């Protein structure tokens, strides 16, 4: 499945136009509202979206992420286990009608939608970039917490639980906790698979006249840090090209300034496409034709790789593509077999490739949007009689 997460200023309308473009190519498409609090999509499509996909055009259905349903689904299966505990403390269980979404439910609902959607193309009117980055990073982070707090190896201790309780008095978690862990790990694996699928990408939307270069760089760096692929940046509400030659001096100056900003943005994006939608704002079909025509952006992926410089410099270099990253906001910490990378408000813990675990960090540098971390073999862990090269 091809999944396009459209995020940013004006993302709802761009998502609708993108979905129409995909459906116009004969692909079964689902348009999903997940970050549209003002129901812009409802107004644009002329109907109220619900949790059930509703036909809008040929090959195109539209729906809204149902946080209430996702919250109930998350709690499904725990009622019979929590009931005895609630009875013990004299608390009455909540009825289904009393369950209301808690903070974080929206992120979990979006992840659930990504792994359960049934379509050839899924186009999501996603939350703002900061929330989307946090949402897409959630499966990896929660899996890490489960591995640390309730490691799988402890399941073997269930057989010893009665003996330990009788002989040593060691408290052990109830069996249902391990069962819940197994289920949670499976769900997170499915969500992570959907997030990391090569067909999943992010399409950023900016206002042609009001975007901030520094903010856009931070957003790109945040997505890159968590391994999210961008496929395009869309600038909408741009002035008509003819405005540059307008007899109105003010309008001509505004158009010239906007042209220079968009040219600078295109240069900064490098190989990442910049798509422009101009005023007056056309219909959704017109917007789709103006943005895409016959072109379909594809995920722009720059793989991270270990470069072998042992023969020349005695080093292995881990190159991490982080376009937009600011050197002054970069933080690096080696923690055992992991590298903690911080970029401003974003932080990710990366497991080191096997060869680098037998090395010590010699330094790092940032250039042209690539973080290069230098490693030298540790003599105590890298025997001299082994052949040189990456292992």
Short mmCIF file of C-alpha atoms in Angstrom, two decimals:
data_model
loop_
_atom_site.label_atom_id
_atom_site.label_comp_id
_atom_site.label_asym_id
_atom_site.label_seq_id
_atom_site.Cartn_x
_atom_site.Cartn_y
_atom_site.Cartn_z
CA UNK A 1 0.00 0.00 0.00
CA UNK A 2 1.18 3.51 -0.81
CA UNK A 3 0.71 5.81 2.19
CA UNK A 4 1.05 9.60 1.92
CA UNK A 5 0.97 11.59 5.15
CA UNK A 6 0.20 15.23 4.32
CA UNK A 7 1.18 17.60 7.12
CA UNK A 8 1.53 21.33 7.57
CA UNK A 9 -0.32 24.58 6.97
CA UNK A 10 -3.31 23.83 4.75
CA UNK A 11 -2.71 20.08 4.70
CA UNK A 12 -6.41 19.11 4.61
CA UNK A 13 -7.10 20.58 1.16
CA UNK A 14 -3.80 19.35 -0.24
CA UNK A 15 -4.56 15.86 1.09
CA UNK A 16 -7.97 15.92 -0.62
CA UNK A 17 -6.42 17.01 -3.92
CA UNK A 18 -3.75 14.33 -3.57
CA UNK A 19 -6.38 11.65 -2.96
CA UNK A 20 -8.36 12.80 -6.01
CA UNK A 21 -5.20 12.60 -8.12
CA UNK A 22 -4.54 9.01 -6.97
CA UNK A 23 -8.16 7.98 -7.52
CA UNK A 24 -8.11 9.58 -10.97
CA UNK A 25 -5.37 7.13 -11.90
CA UNK A 26 -7.73 4.24 -11.18
CA UNK A 27 -6.21 3.29 -7.81
CA UNK A 28 -8.51 2.42 -4.91
CA UNK A 29 -7.89 5.35 -2.57
CA UNK A 30 -8.86 6.15 1.02
CA UNK A 31 -8.70 9.75 2.24
CA UNK A 32 -8.38 9.82 6.03
CA UNK A 33 -8.80 12.89 8.24
CA UNK A 34 -6.50 12.55 11.24
CA UNK A 35 -5.32 16.12 11.87
CA UNK A 36 -8.27 18.23 10.77
CA UNK A 37 -9.81 19.64 13.99
CA UNK A 38 -11.82 22.32 12.18
CA UNK A 39 -13.31 19.78 9.74
CA UNK A 40 -11.96 21.55 6.68
CA UNK A 41 -12.27 18.28 4.77
CA UNK A 42 -15.95 18.01 5.62
CA UNK A 43 -16.61 21.42 4.09
CA UNK A 44 -14.44 20.70 1.04
CA UNK A 45 -16.11 17.33 0.38
CA UNK A 46 -19.61 18.57 1.15
CA UNK A 47 -20.46 16.06 3.87
CA UNK A 48 -19.71 15.04 7.43
CA UNK A 49 -16.99 12.41 7.63
CA UNK A 50 -17.35 9.54 10.09
CA UNK A 51 -15.28 6.55 11.08
CA UNK A 52 -16.78 4.52 8.23
CA UNK A 53 -15.38 5.10 4.71
CA UNK A 54 -17.92 6.97 2.57
CA UNK A 55 -17.75 7.07 -1.25
CA UNK A 56 -16.87 10.51 -2.61
CA UNK A 57 -15.76 9.89 -6.19
CA UNK A 58 -14.90 6.95 -8.38
CA UNK A 59 -12.20 4.87 -6.65
CA UNK A 60 -12.21 7.31 -3.70
CA UNK A 61 -13.67 6.95 -0.21
CA UNK A 62 -13.18 9.28 2.75
CA UNK A 63 -13.32 8.77 6.52
CA UNK A 64 -12.22 10.34 9.78
CA UNK A 65 -10.04 8.69 12.43
CA UNK A 66 -12.41 7.64 15.22
CA UNK A 67 -10.55 8.27 18.49
CA UNK A 68 -13.41 6.93 20.59
CA UNK A 69 -13.48 3.65 18.70
CA UNK A 70 -9.69 3.35 18.83
CA UNK A 71 -9.70 3.95 22.59
CA UNK A 72 -12.31 1.27 23.17
CA UNK A 73 -10.41 -1.15 20.93
CA UNK A 74 -7.25 -0.54 22.96
CA UNK A 75 -9.05 -1.45 26.17
CA UNK A 76 -10.84 -4.40 24.60
CA UNK A 77 -9.94 -7.63 26.34
CA UNK A 78 -8.77 -6.03 29.57
CA UNK A 79 -12.17 -5.67 31.19
CA UNK A 80 -12.31 -9.24 32.49
CA UNK A 81 -8.81 -8.87 33.90
CA UNK A 82 -9.28 -5.46 35.49
CA UNK A 83 -12.69 -6.37 36.91
CA UNK A 84 -11.43 -8.49 39.86
CA UNK A 85 -8.88 -5.82 40.77
CA UNK A 86 -11.57 -3.12 40.74
CA UNK A 87 -13.85 -5.29 42.86
CA UNK A 88 -11.04 -5.76 45.37
CA UNK A 89 -10.72 -2.01 45.97
CA UNK A 90 -14.44 -1.43 45.81
CA UNK A 91 -14.40 0.50 42.51
CA UNK A 92 -17.08 0.09 39.89
CA UNK A 93 -15.90 -0.54 36.31
CA UNK A 94 -16.63 2.08 33.67
CA UNK A 95 -19.41 1.43 31.21
CA UNK A 96 -18.50 1.67 27.50
CA UNK A 97 -20.49 4.91 27.25
CA UNK A 98 -18.31 6.45 29.97
CA UNK A 99 -15.04 5.83 28.16
CA UNK A 100 -13.65 9.01 26.65
CA UNK A 101 -10.29 9.36 24.87
CA UNK A 102 -7.29 10.20 27.03
CA UNK A 103 -4.25 12.29 26.04
CA UNK A 104 -2.28 10.32 23.49
CA UNK A 105 -5.32 8.51 22.12
CA UNK A 106 -5.23 10.50 18.89
CA UNK A 107 -1.68 9.32 18.15
CA UNK A 108 -2.59 5.70 18.87
CA UNK A 109 -5.71 6.02 16.73
CA UNK A 110 -3.65 7.24 13.77
CA UNK A 111 -1.19 4.35 14.15
CA UNK A 112 -4.09 1.92 14.30
CA UNK A 113 -5.52 3.42 11.10
CA UNK A 114 -2.18 3.08 9.31
CA UNK A 115 -1.97 -0.63 10.04
CA UNK A 116 -5.62 -1.47 9.36
CA UNK A 117 -6.47 0.67 6.31
CA UNK A 118 -7.73 -1.26 3.29
CA UNK A 119 -6.75 0.62 0.13
CA UNK A 120 -4.17 0.75 -2.63
CA UNK A 121 -3.40 4.36 -1.72
CA UNK A 122 -3.94 5.86 1.73
CA UNK A 123 -3.79 9.66 1.91
CA UNK A 124 -3.88 11.10 5.43
CA UNK A 125 -4.66 14.68 6.37
CA UNK A 126 -2.16 14.33 9.21
CA UNK A 127 -1.54 16.38 12.37
CA UNK A 128 0.99 19.22 12.38
CA UNK A 129 4.61 18.16 11.75
CA UNK A 130 5.71 18.14 15.40
CA UNK A 131 2.83 15.87 16.44
CA UNK A 132 3.25 13.69 13.37
CA UNK A 133 6.95 13.16 14.09
CA UNK A 134 6.12 12.16 17.67
CA UNK A 135 3.38 9.81 16.46
CA UNK A 136 5.55 8.04 13.90
CA UNK A 137 8.33 7.64 16.48
CA UNK A 138 5.95 6.12 19.04
CA UNK A 139 6.08 2.41 17.99
CA UNK A 140 9.86 2.30 18.25
CA UNK A 141 9.87 4.14 21.58
CA UNK A 142 7.13 2.02 23.17
CA UNK A 143 8.79 -1.19 21.99
CA UNK A 144 12.01 -0.07 23.65
CA UNK A 145 10.20 0.66 26.93
CA UNK A 146 8.54 -2.77 26.87
CA UNK A 147 11.86 -4.47 26.20
CA UNK A 148 13.46 -2.69 29.15
CA UNK A 149 10.61 -2.80 31.67
CA UNK A 150 9.13 -6.18 30.79
CA UNK A 151 11.73 -8.13 28.79
CA UNK A 152 10.60 -11.17 26.86
CA UNK A 153 13.10 -13.40 28.63
CA UNK A 154 11.16 -13.01 31.87
CA UNK A 155 8.30 -15.03 30.43
CA UNK A 156 10.30 -18.12 31.29
CA UNK A 157 10.02 -17.11 34.93
CA UNK A 158 6.29 -17.79 34.91
CA UNK A 159 6.99 -21.50 35.45
CA UNK A 160 9.12 -20.63 38.50
CA UNK A 161 6.61 -18.16 39.94
CA UNK A 162 4.98 -20.55 42.47
CA UNK A 163 8.37 -21.86 43.62
CA UNK A 164 9.87 -18.38 44.00
CA UNK A 165 6.81 -17.14 45.88
CA UNK A 166 6.91 -20.09 48.28
CA UNK A 167 10.66 -20.30 48.85
CA UNK A 168 12.01 -16.79 48.48
CA UNK A 169 8.90 -14.63 48.49
CA UNK A 170 9.95 -12.94 45.26
CA UNK A 171 6.95 -11.10 43.72
CA UNK A 172 6.27 -11.92 40.09
CA UNK A 173 3.89 -10.21 37.67
CA UNK A 174 0.63 -11.98 36.92
CA UNK A 175 0.46 -14.15 33.81
CA UNK A 176 -1.97 -11.78 32.12
CA UNK A 177 0.68 -9.05 32.20
CA UNK A 178 2.96 -11.18 30.03
CA UNK A 179 0.04 -11.97 27.72
CA UNK A 180 -0.70 -8.26 27.43
CA UNK A 181 2.95 -7.62 26.63
CA UNK A 182 2.90 -10.19 23.84
CA UNK A 183 -0.19 -8.63 22.33
CA UNK A 184 1.22 -5.10 22.64
CA UNK A 185 4.49 -6.12 20.99
CA UNK A 186 2.61 -7.65 18.06
CA UNK A 187 0.48 -4.52 17.59
CA UNK A 188 3.52 -2.24 17.81
CA UNK A 189 5.37 -4.40 15.28
CA UNK A 190 2.48 -4.00 12.84
CA UNK A 191 2.40 -0.23 13.38
CA UNK A 192 6.15 0.04 12.99
CA UNK A 193 6.00 -2.02 9.81
CA UNK A 194 3.43 0.40 8.36
CA UNK A 195 5.46 3.45 9.41
CA UNK A 196 8.74 2.09 8.03
CA UNK A 197 7.26 0.63 4.83
CA UNK A 198 9.13 1.92 1.74
CA UNK A 199 5.78 3.07 0.35
CA UNK A 200 5.11 5.39 3.31
CA UNK A 201 6.19 9.02 2.96
CA UNK A 202 5.47 12.51 4.27
CA UNK A 203 4.41 15.47 2.12
CA UNK A 204 5.01 18.81 3.84
CA UNK A 205 2.70 21.76 3.15
CA UNK A 206 3.69 25.40 3.66
CA UNK A 207 2.05 28.73 2.95
CA UNK A 208 3.94 30.22 0.00
CA UNK A 209 4.10 33.65 1.64
CA UNK A 210 4.52 32.83 5.33
CA UNK A 211 6.82 29.84 5.76
CA UNK A 212 9.92 30.15 7.91
CA UNK A 213 13.15 28.67 6.55
CA UNK A 214 14.57 27.83 9.99
CA UNK A 215 11.36 26.11 11.08
CA UNK A 216 11.25 24.10 7.86
CA UNK A 217 14.85 22.99 8.38
CA UNK A 218 14.06 21.80 11.90
CA UNK A 219 11.04 19.88 10.64
CA UNK A 220 13.07 18.17 7.90
CA UNK A 221 15.78 17.27 10.39
CA UNK A 222 13.21 15.85 12.82
CA UNK A 223 11.64 13.60 10.18
CA UNK A 224 15.09 12.51 8.97
CA UNK A 225 16.25 11.67 12.50
CA UNK A 226 13.38 9.21 12.88
CA UNK A 227 13.94 7.75 9.42
CA UNK A 228 10.83 9.22 7.80
CA UNK A 229 10.96 9.69 4.03
CA UNK A 230 9.83 12.97 2.48
CA UNK A 231 8.55 12.94 -1.08
CA UNK A 232 7.77 16.65 -1.72
CA UNK A 233 7.13 20.06 -0.25
CA UNK A 234 3.92 21.80 -1.36
CA UNK A 235 3.71 25.59 -1.33
CA UNK A 236 0.10 26.71 -1.65
CA UNK A 237 -1.69 30.08 -1.89
CA UNK A 238 1.10 31.39 -4.10
CA UNK A 239 0.38 34.48 -6.17
CA UNK A 240 -0.28 33.99 -9.90
CA UNK A 241 2.87 34.05 -12.01
CA UNK A 242 1.46 37.02 -13.95
CA UNK A 243 1.45 39.10 -10.77
CA UNK A 244 5.17 39.79 -11.21
CA UNK A 245 4.27 41.96 -14.24
CA UNK A 246 1.27 43.61 -12.58
CA UNK A 247 0.85 47.39 -13.11
CA UNK A 248 0.20 47.59 -9.36
CA UNK A 249 3.68 48.28 -7.85
CA UNK A 250 2.75 46.76 -4.48
CA UNK A 251 1.43 43.51 -6.01
CA UNK A 252 4.41 43.24 -8.36
CA UNK A 253 6.82 43.70 -5.43
CA UNK A 254 4.99 41.08 -3.36
CA UNK A 255 5.07 38.63 -6.26
CA UNK A 256 8.79 39.24 -6.87
CA UNK A 257 9.58 38.71 -3.18
CA UNK A 258 7.54 35.50 -3.10
CA UNK A 259 9.24 34.27 -6.29
CA UNK A 260 12.65 34.81 -4.70
CA UNK A 261 11.60 32.94 -1.52
CA UNK A 262 10.28 29.97 -3.49
CA UNK A 263 13.41 29.90 -5.64
CA UNK A 264 15.52 29.85 -2.47
CA UNK A 265 13.36 27.09 -1.04
CA UNK A 266 13.72 24.98 -4.19
CA UNK A 267 17.50 25.40 -4.05
CA UNK A 268 17.61 24.38 -0.39
CA UNK A 269 15.46 21.29 -0.98
CA UNK A 270 17.97 19.96 -3.49
CA UNK A 271 16.49 16.89 -5.13
CA UNK A 272 13.25 17.07 -3.14
CA UNK A 273 10.42 18.34 -5.41
CA UNK A 274 8.76 21.67 -4.68
CA UNK A 275 5.14 21.73 -5.87
CA UNK A 276 3.31 25.06 -6.10
CA UNK A 277 -0.44 25.72 -6.02
CA UNK A 278 -1.39 29.25 -7.03
CA UNK A 279 -4.27 31.60 -6.35
CA UNK A 280 -7.11 31.97 -6.98
CA UNK A 281 -7.61 28.71 -5.14
CA UNK A 282 -9.09 26.25 -7.65
CA UNK A 283 -11.46 23.36 -7.02
CA UNK A 284 -9.99 20.20 -5.54
CA UNK A 285 -9.82 18.70 -9.04
CA UNK A 286 -8.12 21.83 -10.33
CA UNK A 287 -5.71 21.82 -7.42
CA UNK A 288 -4.81 18.19 -8.14
CA UNK A 289 -4.15 18.97 -11.81
CA UNK A 290 -2.11 22.07 -10.94
CA UNK A 291 0.04 20.27 -8.38
CA UNK A 292 0.64 16.93 -10.00
CA UNK A 293 -0.41 16.79 -13.63
CA UNK A 294 0.98 13.43 -14.62
CA UNK A 295 3.74 13.53 -11.99
CA UNK A 296 3.65 11.38 -8.86
CA UNK A 297 6.26 12.25 -6.19
CA UNK A 298 8.02 9.23 -4.74
CA UNK A 299 9.63 8.81 -1.31
CA UNK A 300 13.01 10.51 -1.19
CA UNK A 301 15.24 8.16 0.77
CA UNK A 302 18.88 8.69 1.69
CA UNK A 303 20.11 5.50 3.40
CA UNK A 304 22.38 5.67 6.41
CA UNK A 305 25.55 3.71 5.85
CA UNK A 306 28.88 2.73 7.38
CA UNK A 307 31.83 3.72 5.19
CA UNK A 308 34.98 1.60 5.49
CA UNK A 309 38.07 3.83 5.76
CA UNK A 310 40.16 1.33 7.71
CA UNK A 311 42.84 0.96 5.04
CA UNK A 312 43.28 4.72 4.52
CA UNK A 313 42.57 6.23 7.95
CA UNK A 314 42.00 3.32 10.33
CA UNK A 315 38.41 4.46 10.78
CA UNK A 316 34.83 3.41 10.14
CA UNK A 317 32.48 6.32 9.46
CA UNK A 318 28.78 6.15 10.13
CA UNK A 319 27.07 8.60 7.80
CA UNK A 320 23.59 9.71 8.91
CA UNK A 321 21.70 11.92 6.46
CA UNK A 322 19.99 14.68 8.48
CA UNK A 323 19.07 17.43 5.98
CA UNK A 324 18.27 20.69 7.71
CA UNK A 325 20.05 19.79 10.95
CA UNK A 326 21.69 22.66 12.83
CA UNK A 327 25.17 21.84 14.14
CA UNK A 328 24.58 24.03 17.21
CA UNK A 329 21.57 21.89 18.27
CA UNK A 330 23.31 18.55 17.79
CA UNK A 331 23.96 16.30 20.81
CA UNK A 332 25.74 12.94 20.66
CA UNK A 333 26.21 10.43 23.47
CA UNK A 334 27.65 6.91 23.16
CA UNK A 335 25.75 4.61 25.51
CA UNK A 336 27.02 1.05 25.39
CA UNK A 337 25.97 -0.40 22.03
CA UNK A 338 23.78 2.61 21.25
CA UNK A 339 24.21 6.17 20.03
CA UNK A 340 21.91 8.83 21.44
CA UNK A 341 21.34 11.58 18.87
CA UNK A 342 19.61 14.81 19.88
CA UNK A 343 18.49 17.57 17.53
CA UNK A 344 16.85 20.43 19.37
CA UNK A 345 13.64 18.98 20.78
CA UNK A 346 14.07 15.61 19.06
CA UNK A 347 16.01 12.66 20.46
CA UNK A 348 16.48 9.14 19.17
CA UNK A 349 18.42 6.17 20.52
CA UNK A 350 20.06 4.30 17.65
CA UNK A 351 21.47 0.78 17.99
CA UNK A 352 24.99 0.69 16.60
CA UNK A 353 25.70 -1.55 13.59
CA UNK A 354 27.54 -4.67 14.74
CA UNK A 355 30.95 -3.57 13.50
CA UNK A 356 30.77 -0.26 15.36
CA UNK A 357 30.02 -1.95 18.67
CA UNK A 358 33.64 -3.09 18.73
CA UNK A 359 34.89 0.46 18.20
CA UNK A 360 35.39 3.65 20.14
CA UNK A 361 34.06 7.03 19.02
CA UNK A 362 36.81 9.29 17.70
CA UNK A 363 34.73 12.31 16.84
CA UNK A 364 31.92 13.59 14.63
CA UNK A 365 31.26 16.28 12.08
CA UNK A 366 28.29 17.79 10.28
CA UNK A 367 28.45 18.90 6.65
CA UNK A 368 25.99 19.24 3.77
CA UNK A 369 23.18 17.77 5.84
CA UNK A 370 25.10 14.62 6.78
CA UNK A 371 26.28 13.70 10.27
CA UNK A 372 29.53 11.68 10.07
CA UNK A 373 30.49 9.84 13.26
CA UNK A 374 34.03 8.43 13.26
CA UNK A 375 34.84 5.13 14.95
CA UNK A 376 38.20 3.43 15.52
CA UNK A 377 38.52 -0.31 16.25
CA UNK A 378 39.01 -1.09 19.92
CA UNK A 379 42.11 -3.36 20.13
CA UNK A 380 40.57 -5.25 23.04
CA UNK A 381 37.50 -6.15 20.96
CA UNK A 382 39.00 -6.18 17.46
CA UNK A 383 41.79 -8.83 17.35
CA UNK A 384 44.73 -7.84 15.17
CA UNK A 385 44.83 -11.20 13.41
CA UNK A 386 41.36 -10.63 11.91
CA UNK A 387 41.24 -9.41 8.33
CA UNK A 388 40.65 -5.68 8.06
CA UNK A 389 37.27 -4.40 6.91
CA UNK A 390 33.74 -4.19 8.14
CA UNK A 391 32.45 -7.25 9.97
#
